[in-house]
Coordinates of C-alpha atoms in Angstrom, one line a residue:
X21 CA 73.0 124.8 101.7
X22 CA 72.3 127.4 98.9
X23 CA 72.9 127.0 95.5
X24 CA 76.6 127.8 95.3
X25 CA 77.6 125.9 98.1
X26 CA 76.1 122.8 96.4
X27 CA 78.1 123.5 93.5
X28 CA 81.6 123.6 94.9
X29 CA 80.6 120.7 97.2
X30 CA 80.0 118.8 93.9
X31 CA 83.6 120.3 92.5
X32 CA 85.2 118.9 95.4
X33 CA 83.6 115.5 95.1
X34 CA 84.5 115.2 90.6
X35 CA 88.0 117.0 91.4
X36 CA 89.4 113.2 93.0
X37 CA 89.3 112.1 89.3
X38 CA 92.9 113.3 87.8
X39 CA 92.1 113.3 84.6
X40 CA 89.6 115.3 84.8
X41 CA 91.4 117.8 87.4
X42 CA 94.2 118.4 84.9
X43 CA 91.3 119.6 82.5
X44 CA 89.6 122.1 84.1
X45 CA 92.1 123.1 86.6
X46 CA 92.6 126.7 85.1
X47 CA 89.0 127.1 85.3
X48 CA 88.9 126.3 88.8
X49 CA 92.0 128.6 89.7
X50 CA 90.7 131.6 87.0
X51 CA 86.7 131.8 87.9
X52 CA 86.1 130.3 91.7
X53 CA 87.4 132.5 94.6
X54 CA 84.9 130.8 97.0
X55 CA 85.1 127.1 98.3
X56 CA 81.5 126.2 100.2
X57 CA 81.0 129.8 100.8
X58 CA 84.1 130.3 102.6
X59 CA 87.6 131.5 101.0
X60 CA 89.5 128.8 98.8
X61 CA 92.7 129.2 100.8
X62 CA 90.7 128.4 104.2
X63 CA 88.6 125.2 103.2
X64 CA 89.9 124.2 99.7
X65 CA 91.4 120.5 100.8
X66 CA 95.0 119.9 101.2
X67 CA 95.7 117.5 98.5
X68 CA 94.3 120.2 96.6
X69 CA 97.5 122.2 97.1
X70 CA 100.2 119.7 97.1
X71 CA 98.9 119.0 93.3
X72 CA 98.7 122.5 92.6
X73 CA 102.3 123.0 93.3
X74 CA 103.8 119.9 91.7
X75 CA 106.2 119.9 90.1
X76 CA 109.7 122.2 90.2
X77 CA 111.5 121.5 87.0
X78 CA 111.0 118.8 83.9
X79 CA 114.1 117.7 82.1
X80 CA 113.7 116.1 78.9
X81 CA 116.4 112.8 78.0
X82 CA 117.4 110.8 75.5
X83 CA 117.7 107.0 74.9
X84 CA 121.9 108.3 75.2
X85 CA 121.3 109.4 79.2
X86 CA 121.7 113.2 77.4
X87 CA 119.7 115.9 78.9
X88 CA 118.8 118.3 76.0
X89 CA 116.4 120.4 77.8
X90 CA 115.2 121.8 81.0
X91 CA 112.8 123.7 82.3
X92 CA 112.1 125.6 85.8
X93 CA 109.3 127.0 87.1
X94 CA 110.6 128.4 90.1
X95 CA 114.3 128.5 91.1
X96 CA 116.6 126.6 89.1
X97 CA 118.0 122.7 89.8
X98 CA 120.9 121.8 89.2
X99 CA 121.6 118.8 86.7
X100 CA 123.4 116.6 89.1
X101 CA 120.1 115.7 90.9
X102 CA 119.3 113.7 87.5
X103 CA 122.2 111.3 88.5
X104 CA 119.5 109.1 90.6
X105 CA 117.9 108.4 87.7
X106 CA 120.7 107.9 85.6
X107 CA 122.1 105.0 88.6
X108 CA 118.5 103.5 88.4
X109 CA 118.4 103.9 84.6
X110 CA 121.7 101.7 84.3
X111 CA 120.5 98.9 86.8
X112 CA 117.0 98.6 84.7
X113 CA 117.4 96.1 82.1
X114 CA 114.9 97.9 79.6
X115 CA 114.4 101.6 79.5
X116 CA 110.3 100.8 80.3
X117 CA 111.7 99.0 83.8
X118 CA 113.0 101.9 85.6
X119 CA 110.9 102.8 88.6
X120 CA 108.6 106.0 87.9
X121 CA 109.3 107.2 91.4
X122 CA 112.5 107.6 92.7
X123 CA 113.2 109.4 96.6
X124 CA 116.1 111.1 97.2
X125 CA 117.6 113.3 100.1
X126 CA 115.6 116.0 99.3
X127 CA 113.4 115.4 95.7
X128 CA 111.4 113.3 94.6
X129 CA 111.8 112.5 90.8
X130 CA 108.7 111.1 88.9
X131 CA 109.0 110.4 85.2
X132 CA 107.7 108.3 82.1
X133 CA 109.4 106.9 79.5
X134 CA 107.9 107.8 76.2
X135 CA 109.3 107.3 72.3
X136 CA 112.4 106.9 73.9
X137 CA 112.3 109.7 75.9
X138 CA 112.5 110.3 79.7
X139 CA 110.0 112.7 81.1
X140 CA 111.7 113.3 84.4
X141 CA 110.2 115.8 86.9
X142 CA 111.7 117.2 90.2
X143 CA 109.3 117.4 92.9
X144 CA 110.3 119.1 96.2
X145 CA 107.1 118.1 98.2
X146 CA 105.1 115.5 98.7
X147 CA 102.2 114.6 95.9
X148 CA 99.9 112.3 94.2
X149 CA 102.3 110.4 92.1
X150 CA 99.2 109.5 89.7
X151 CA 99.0 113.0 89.5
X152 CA 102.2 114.3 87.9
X153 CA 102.5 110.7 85.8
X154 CA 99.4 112.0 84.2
X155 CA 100.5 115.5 83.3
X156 CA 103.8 114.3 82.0
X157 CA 101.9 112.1 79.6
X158 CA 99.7 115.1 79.1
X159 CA 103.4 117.2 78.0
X160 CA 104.1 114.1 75.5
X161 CA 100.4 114.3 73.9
X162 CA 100.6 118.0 73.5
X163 CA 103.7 117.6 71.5
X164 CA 102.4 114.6 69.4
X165 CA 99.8 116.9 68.7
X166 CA 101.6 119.9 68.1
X167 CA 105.0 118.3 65.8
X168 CA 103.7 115.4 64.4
X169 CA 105.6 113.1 66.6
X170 CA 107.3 113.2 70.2
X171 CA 110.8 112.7 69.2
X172 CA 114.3 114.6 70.2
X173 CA 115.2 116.1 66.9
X174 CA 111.6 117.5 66.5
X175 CA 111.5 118.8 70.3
X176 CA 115.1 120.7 69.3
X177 CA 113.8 122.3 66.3
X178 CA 110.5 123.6 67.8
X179 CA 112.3 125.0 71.5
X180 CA 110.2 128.1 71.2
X181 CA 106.9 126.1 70.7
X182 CA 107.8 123.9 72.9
X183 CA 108.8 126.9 75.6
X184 CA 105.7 128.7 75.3
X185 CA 103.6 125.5 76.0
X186 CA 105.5 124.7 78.6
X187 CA 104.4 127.8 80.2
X188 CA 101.2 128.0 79.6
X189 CA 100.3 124.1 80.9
X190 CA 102.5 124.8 84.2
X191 CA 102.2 128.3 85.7
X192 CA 104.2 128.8 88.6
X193 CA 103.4 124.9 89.8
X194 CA 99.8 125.5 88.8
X195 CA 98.5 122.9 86.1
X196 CA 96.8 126.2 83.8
X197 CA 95.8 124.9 80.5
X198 CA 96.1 120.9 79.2
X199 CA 93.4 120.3 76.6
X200 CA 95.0 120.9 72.9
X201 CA 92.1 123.1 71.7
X202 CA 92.5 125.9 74.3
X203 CA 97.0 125.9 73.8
X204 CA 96.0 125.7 70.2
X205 CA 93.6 129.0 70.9
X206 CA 96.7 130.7 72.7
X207 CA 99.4 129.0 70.7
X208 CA 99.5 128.1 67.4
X209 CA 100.6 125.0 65.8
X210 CA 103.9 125.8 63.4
X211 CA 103.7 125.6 59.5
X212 CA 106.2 126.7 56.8
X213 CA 103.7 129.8 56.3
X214 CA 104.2 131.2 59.8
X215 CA 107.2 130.6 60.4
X216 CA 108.9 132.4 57.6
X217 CA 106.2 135.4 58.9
X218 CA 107.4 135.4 62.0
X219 CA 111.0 135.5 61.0
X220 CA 110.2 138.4 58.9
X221 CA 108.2 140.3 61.3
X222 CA 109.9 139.2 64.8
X223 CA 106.4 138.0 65.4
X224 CA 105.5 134.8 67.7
X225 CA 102.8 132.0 67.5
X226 CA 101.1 133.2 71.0
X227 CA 97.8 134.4 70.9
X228 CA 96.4 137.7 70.7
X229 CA 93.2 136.8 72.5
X230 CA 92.2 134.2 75.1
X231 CA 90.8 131.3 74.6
X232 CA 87.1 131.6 74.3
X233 CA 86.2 127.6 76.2
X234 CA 88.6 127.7 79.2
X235 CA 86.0 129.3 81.5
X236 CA 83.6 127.5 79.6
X237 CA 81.5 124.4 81.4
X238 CA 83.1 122.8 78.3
X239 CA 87.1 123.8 78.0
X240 CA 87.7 120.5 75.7
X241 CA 86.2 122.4 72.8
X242 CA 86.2 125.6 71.7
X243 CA 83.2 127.1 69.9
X244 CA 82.1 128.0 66.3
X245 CA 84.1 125.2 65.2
X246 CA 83.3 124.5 61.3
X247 CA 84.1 122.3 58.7
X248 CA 83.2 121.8 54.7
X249 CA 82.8 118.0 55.5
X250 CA 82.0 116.6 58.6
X251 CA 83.3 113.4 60.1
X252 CA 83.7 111.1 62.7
X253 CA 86.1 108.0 63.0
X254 CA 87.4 105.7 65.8
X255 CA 90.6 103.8 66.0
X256 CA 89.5 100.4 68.9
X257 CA 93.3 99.4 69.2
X258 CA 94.1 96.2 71.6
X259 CA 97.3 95.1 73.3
X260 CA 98.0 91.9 74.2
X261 CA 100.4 91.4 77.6
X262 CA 101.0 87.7 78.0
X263 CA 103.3 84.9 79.0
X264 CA 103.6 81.1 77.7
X265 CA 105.3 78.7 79.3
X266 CA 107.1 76.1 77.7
X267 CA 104.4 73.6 77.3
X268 CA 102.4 76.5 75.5
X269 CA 100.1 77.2 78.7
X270 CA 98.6 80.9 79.3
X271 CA 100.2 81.7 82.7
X272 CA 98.9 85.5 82.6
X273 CA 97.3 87.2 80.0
X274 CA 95.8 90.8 79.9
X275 CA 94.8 93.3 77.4
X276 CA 95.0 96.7 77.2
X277 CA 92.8 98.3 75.2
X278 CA 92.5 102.1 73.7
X279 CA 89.8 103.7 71.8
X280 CA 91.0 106.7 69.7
X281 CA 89.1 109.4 68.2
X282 CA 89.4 111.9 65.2
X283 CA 86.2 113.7 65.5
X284 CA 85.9 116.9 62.9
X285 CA 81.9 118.2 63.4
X286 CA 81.0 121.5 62.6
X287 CA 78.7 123.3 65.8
X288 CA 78.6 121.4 69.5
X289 CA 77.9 117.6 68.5
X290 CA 76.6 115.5 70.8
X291 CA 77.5 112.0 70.0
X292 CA 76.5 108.5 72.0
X293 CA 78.0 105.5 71.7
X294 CA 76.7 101.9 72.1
X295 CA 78.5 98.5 72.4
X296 CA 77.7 95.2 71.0
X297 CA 79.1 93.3 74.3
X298 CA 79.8 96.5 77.6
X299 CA 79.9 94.5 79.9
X300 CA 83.9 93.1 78.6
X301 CA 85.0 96.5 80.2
X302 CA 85.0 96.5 84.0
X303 CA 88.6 98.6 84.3
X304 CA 88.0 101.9 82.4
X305 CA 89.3 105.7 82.3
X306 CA 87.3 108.5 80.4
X307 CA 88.3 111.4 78.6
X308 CA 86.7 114.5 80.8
X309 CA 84.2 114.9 77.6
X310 CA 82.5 111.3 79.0
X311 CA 79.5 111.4 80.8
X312 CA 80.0 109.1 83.8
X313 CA 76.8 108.6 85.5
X314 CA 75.2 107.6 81.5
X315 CA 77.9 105.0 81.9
X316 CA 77.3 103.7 85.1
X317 CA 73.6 103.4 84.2
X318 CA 73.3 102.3 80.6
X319 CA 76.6 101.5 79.5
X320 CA 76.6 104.2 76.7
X321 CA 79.1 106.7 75.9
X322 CA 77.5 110.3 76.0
X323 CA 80.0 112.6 75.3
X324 CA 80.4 116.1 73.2
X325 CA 84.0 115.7 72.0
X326 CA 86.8 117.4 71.6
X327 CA 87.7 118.9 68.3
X328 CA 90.3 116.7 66.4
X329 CA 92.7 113.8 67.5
X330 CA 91.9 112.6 71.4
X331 CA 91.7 109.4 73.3
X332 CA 88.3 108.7 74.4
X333 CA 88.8 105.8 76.7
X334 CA 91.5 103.7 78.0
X335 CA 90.6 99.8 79.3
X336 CA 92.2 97.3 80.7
X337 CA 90.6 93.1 80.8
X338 CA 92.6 91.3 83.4
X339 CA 90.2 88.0 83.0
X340 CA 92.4 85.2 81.5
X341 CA 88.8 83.6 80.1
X342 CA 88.7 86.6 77.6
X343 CA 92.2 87.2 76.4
X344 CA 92.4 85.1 73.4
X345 CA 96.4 84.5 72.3
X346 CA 96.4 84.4 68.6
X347 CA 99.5 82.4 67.9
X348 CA 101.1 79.5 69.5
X349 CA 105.0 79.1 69.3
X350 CA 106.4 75.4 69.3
X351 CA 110.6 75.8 70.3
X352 CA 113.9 74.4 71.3
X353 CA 117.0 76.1 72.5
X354 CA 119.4 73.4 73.8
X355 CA 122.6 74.1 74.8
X356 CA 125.0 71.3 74.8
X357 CA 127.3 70.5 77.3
X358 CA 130.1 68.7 75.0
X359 CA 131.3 70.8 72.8
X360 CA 130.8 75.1 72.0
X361 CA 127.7 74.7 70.3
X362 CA 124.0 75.0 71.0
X363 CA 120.8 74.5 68.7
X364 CA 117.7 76.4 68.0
X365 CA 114.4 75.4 66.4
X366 CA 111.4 77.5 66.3
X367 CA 108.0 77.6 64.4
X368 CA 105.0 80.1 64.5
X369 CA 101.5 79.2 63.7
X370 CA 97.7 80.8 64.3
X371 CA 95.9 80.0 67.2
X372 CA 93.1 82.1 68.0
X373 CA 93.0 84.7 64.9
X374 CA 89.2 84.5 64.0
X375 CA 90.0 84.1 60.6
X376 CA 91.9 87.4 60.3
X377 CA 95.7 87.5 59.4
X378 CA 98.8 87.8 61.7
X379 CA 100.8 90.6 60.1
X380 CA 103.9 92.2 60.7
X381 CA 105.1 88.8 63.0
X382 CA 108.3 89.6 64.6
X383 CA 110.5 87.1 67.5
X384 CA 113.2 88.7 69.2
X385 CA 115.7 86.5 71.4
X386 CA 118.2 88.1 73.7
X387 CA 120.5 85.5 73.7
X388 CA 123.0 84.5 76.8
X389 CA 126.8 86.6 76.4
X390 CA 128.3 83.3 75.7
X391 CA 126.7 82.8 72.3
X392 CA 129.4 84.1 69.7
X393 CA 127.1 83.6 66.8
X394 CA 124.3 82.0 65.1
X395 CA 123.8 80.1 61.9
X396 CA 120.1 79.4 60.9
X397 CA 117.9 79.0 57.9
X398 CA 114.9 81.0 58.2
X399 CA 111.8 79.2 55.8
X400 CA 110.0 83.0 55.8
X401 CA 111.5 86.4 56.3
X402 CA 115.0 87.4 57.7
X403 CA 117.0 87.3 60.7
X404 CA 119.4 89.3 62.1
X405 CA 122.1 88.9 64.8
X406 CA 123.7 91.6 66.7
X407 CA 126.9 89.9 68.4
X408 CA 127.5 93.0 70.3
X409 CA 124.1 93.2 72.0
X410 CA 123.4 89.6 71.6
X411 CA 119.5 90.3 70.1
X412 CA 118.7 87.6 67.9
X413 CA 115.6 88.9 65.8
X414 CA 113.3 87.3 63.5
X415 CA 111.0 89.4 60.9
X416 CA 108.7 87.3 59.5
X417 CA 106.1 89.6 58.2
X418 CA 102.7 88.1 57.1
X419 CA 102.1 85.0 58.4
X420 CA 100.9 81.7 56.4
X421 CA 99.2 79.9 57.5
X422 CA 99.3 76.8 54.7
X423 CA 102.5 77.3 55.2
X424 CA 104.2 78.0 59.0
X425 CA 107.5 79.6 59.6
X426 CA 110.5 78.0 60.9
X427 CA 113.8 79.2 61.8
X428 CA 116.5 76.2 62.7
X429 CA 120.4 76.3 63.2
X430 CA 123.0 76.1 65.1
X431 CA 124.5 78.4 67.7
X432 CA 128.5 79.2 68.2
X433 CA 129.2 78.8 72.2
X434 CA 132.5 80.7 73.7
X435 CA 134.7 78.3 74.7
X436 CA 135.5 77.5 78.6
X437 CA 132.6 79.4 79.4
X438 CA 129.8 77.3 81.7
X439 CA 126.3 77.0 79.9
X440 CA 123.5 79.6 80.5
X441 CA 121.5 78.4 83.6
X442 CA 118.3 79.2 81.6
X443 CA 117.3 79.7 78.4
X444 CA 116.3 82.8 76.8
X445 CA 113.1 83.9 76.6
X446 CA 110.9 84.9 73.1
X447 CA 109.4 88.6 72.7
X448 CA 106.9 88.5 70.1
X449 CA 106.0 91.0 68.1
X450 CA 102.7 91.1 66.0
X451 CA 99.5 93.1 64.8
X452 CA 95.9 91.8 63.7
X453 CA 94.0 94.8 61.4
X454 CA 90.4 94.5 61.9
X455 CA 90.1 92.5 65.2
X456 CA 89.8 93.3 68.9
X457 CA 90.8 90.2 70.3
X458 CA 88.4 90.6 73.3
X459 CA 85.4 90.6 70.9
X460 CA 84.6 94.5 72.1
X461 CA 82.6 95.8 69.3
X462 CA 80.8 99.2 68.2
X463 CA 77.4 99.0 67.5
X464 CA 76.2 102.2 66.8
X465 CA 77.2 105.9 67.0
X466 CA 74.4 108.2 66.7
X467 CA 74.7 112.5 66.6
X468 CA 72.2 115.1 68.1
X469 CA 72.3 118.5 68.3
X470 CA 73.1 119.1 64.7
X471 CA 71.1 118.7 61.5
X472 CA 73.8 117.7 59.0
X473 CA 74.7 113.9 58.9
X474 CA 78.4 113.3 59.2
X475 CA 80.7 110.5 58.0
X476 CA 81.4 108.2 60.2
X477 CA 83.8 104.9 60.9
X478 CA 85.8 102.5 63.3
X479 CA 88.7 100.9 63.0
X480 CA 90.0 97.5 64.7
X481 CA 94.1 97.1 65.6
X482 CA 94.9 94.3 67.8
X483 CA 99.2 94.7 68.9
X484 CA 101.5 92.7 71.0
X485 CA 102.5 94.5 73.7
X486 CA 104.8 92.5 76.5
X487 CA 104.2 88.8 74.7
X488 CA 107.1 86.6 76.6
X489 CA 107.2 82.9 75.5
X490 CA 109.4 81.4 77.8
X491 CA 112.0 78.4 76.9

């Protein structure tokens, strides 16, 4: 085997990760006509293909079930193949329940649900589903990036931006370009400046020149990057996805954990870094930047980074033993059979907080459609109760913990109407600053390759993600 037929065996082999597929994709398709010595079209795999030409059209919807845009890369769809989604949109109970692949007669529709927006793509063959979910998050990034935020109004008033970029990361079915340095290289981010220069001129925000890292062994950063004061910082930000039962036992506990980066170095950094306890992460995903086989080995990040905002890793810890729940709930919610009333009593104290403080402490209650209303006395913070959608929702805020919280009352019950057969469950809401709650720390985060010694920091979040404490 000569020397460039161990170098596309070796493509073959990495390009099973998606992740890192969806990166260098363009450079695959723009610099290698040759597979193994051999043309691509004759030995490149299948699979290969089938992802190439994902997806046929995206449409973009609201919370509302309103489609307020749509784009085609081949032939155009018609609108009515959304209604699949829209009939399993309406059986889902929450918006983050609806199945993220849906068959029908003859499409497949694939989509993700992000600040309440539907991503919902219309494939015509048969493909990795992992595949397209991660390109459609991909889509969302870039616009985070790009506006500020991912939101409808913002999407409306950039459609040009948005257009553009749409083009260059799909071409024809082809992922082309996903990392936000090289669409930044071809398309630039709007400001006031430019657009009021554009107006005047009839000019655009594309490009002149291409980018200069696409074909690069290095497409995540572009080159001569430099900056007056050079920094490095970290956001470690934890989830906690957990149910109680009534007693207060853990019946399933996880944690989902993200680690953040806003990396501004001047030159081509090359940063490593170590962890106080590695061995917590056993269910990982890498940025493309990430050094795998350093991992594997040592259980160090080695990684030149991306220039700006990007997530470094993802993790997930599915051992119970390690998911500490940091508040316990102690409630009642009886409904009585004499009578059209029922009664609620709920307090909140901290469990496993390791010293720090519970902030931002939030219950929510959908309550059965038989309960009219509900009068309670709150000891810290506010309710709120929405008879329409029957939420019942608690803002406690900071919690103290000399002093616990308690909401108590009484609940009005439609009359002639048989009692709930269960009780409701409680969705908690809370966030820990400084804390990882599986005790995953940084230890050190050294630089080489440049002289200059930059700034550097990490942050700890821990949230509540799905926290259920059932009645």
């Amino acid at each position: 085997m000569n020397q460039s037929q161990g170098f596309f065996k070796d493509i073959q082999i990495s390009c099973l990760v998606v992740g890192w597929l969806l990166s260098n994709t363009a450079s695959i398709i723009l610099s290698f006509r040759v597979w193994g010595g051999q043309s691509m079209t004759d030995s490149a795999p299948s699979w290969f293909f089938y992802s190439a030409e994902m997806i046929h059209s995206l449409f973009l919807i609201n919370h509302l079930g309103d489609i307020f845009l749509e784009k085609h890369w081949k032939s155009v769809i018609s609108r009515s193949v959304c209604d699949y989604f829209f009939e399993a949109r309406e059986k889902a109970v929450d918006p983050e329940n609806v199945p993220p692949v849906l068959q029908t007669p003859h499409h497949y529709l694939i989509s993700i649900y992000r600040g309440k927006l539907f991503f919902l793509s219309v494939i015509q063959t048969e493909v990795p589903p992992l595949f397209v979910i991660e390109f459609l998050h991909r889509v969302a990034d870039t616009f985070q990036d790009y506006f500020g935020e991912c939101s409808e109004s913002v999407i409306t008033d950039n459609l040009v931006i948005v257009y553009e970029l749409l083009e260059e990361m799909l071409d024809n079915g082809f992922p082309l370009a996903t990392e936000s340095n090289v669409l930044k290289e071809m398309i630039r981010p709007p400001n006031i400046l430019r657009s009021v220069v554009n107006t005047l001129t009839g000019g655009s925000n594309v490009g002149e020149t291409l980018p200069q890292g696409q074909l690069s062994n290095i497409p995540w950063r572009r080159a001569g990057v430099k900056y007056a004061n050079n920094e490095a910082y970290f956001d470690v930000t934890e989830e906690i996805d957990a149910i109680v039962d009534k007693s207060g036992t853990t019946v399933s506990a996880e944690i989902q954990g993200v680690i953040e980066a806003c990396v501004k170095l001047s030159g081509m950094p090359d940063l490593t870094m170590s962890f106080m306890n590695p061995r917590l992460l056993d269910d990982v995903s890498f940025h493309p930047c990430v050094r795998f086989r350093r991992w594997e080995s040592e259980r160090v990040l080695s990684f030149i980074p991306p220039d700006g905002n990007f997530t470094l890793m993802t993790y997930h810890i599915s051992s119970q033993n390690l998911v500490a729940i940091p508040v316990y709930v102690k409630q009642s919610i009886n409904f009585f059979e004499a009578g059209s009333c029922g009664r609620l009593d709920i307090t909140i104290g901290p469990k496993q907080t390791m010293g720090k403080t519970v902030e931002d402490l939030k219950v929510t209650i959908h309550m059965p459609k038989a309960v009219l209303n509900a009068n309670l006395t709150a000891t810290q913070g506010n309710y709120t109760y929405d008879c329409t959608t029957k939420m019942l929702v608690w803002d406690i805020g900071k919690l103290n913990p000399q002093k616990l919280p308690n909401l108590r009352g009484s609940l009005s019950m439609q009359t002639g109407v048989p009692n709930p057969e269960e009780n409701p469950s409680l969705n908690i809401d809370l966030k820990i600053q400084q804390l990882a709650i599986s005790g995953l720390k940084v230890s050190r985060l050294d630089m080489y390759g440049e002289k200059y010694k930059p700034f550097k920091g990490v942050k700890y979040v821990t949230k509540a993600g799905k926290f259920q404490v059932r009645t």
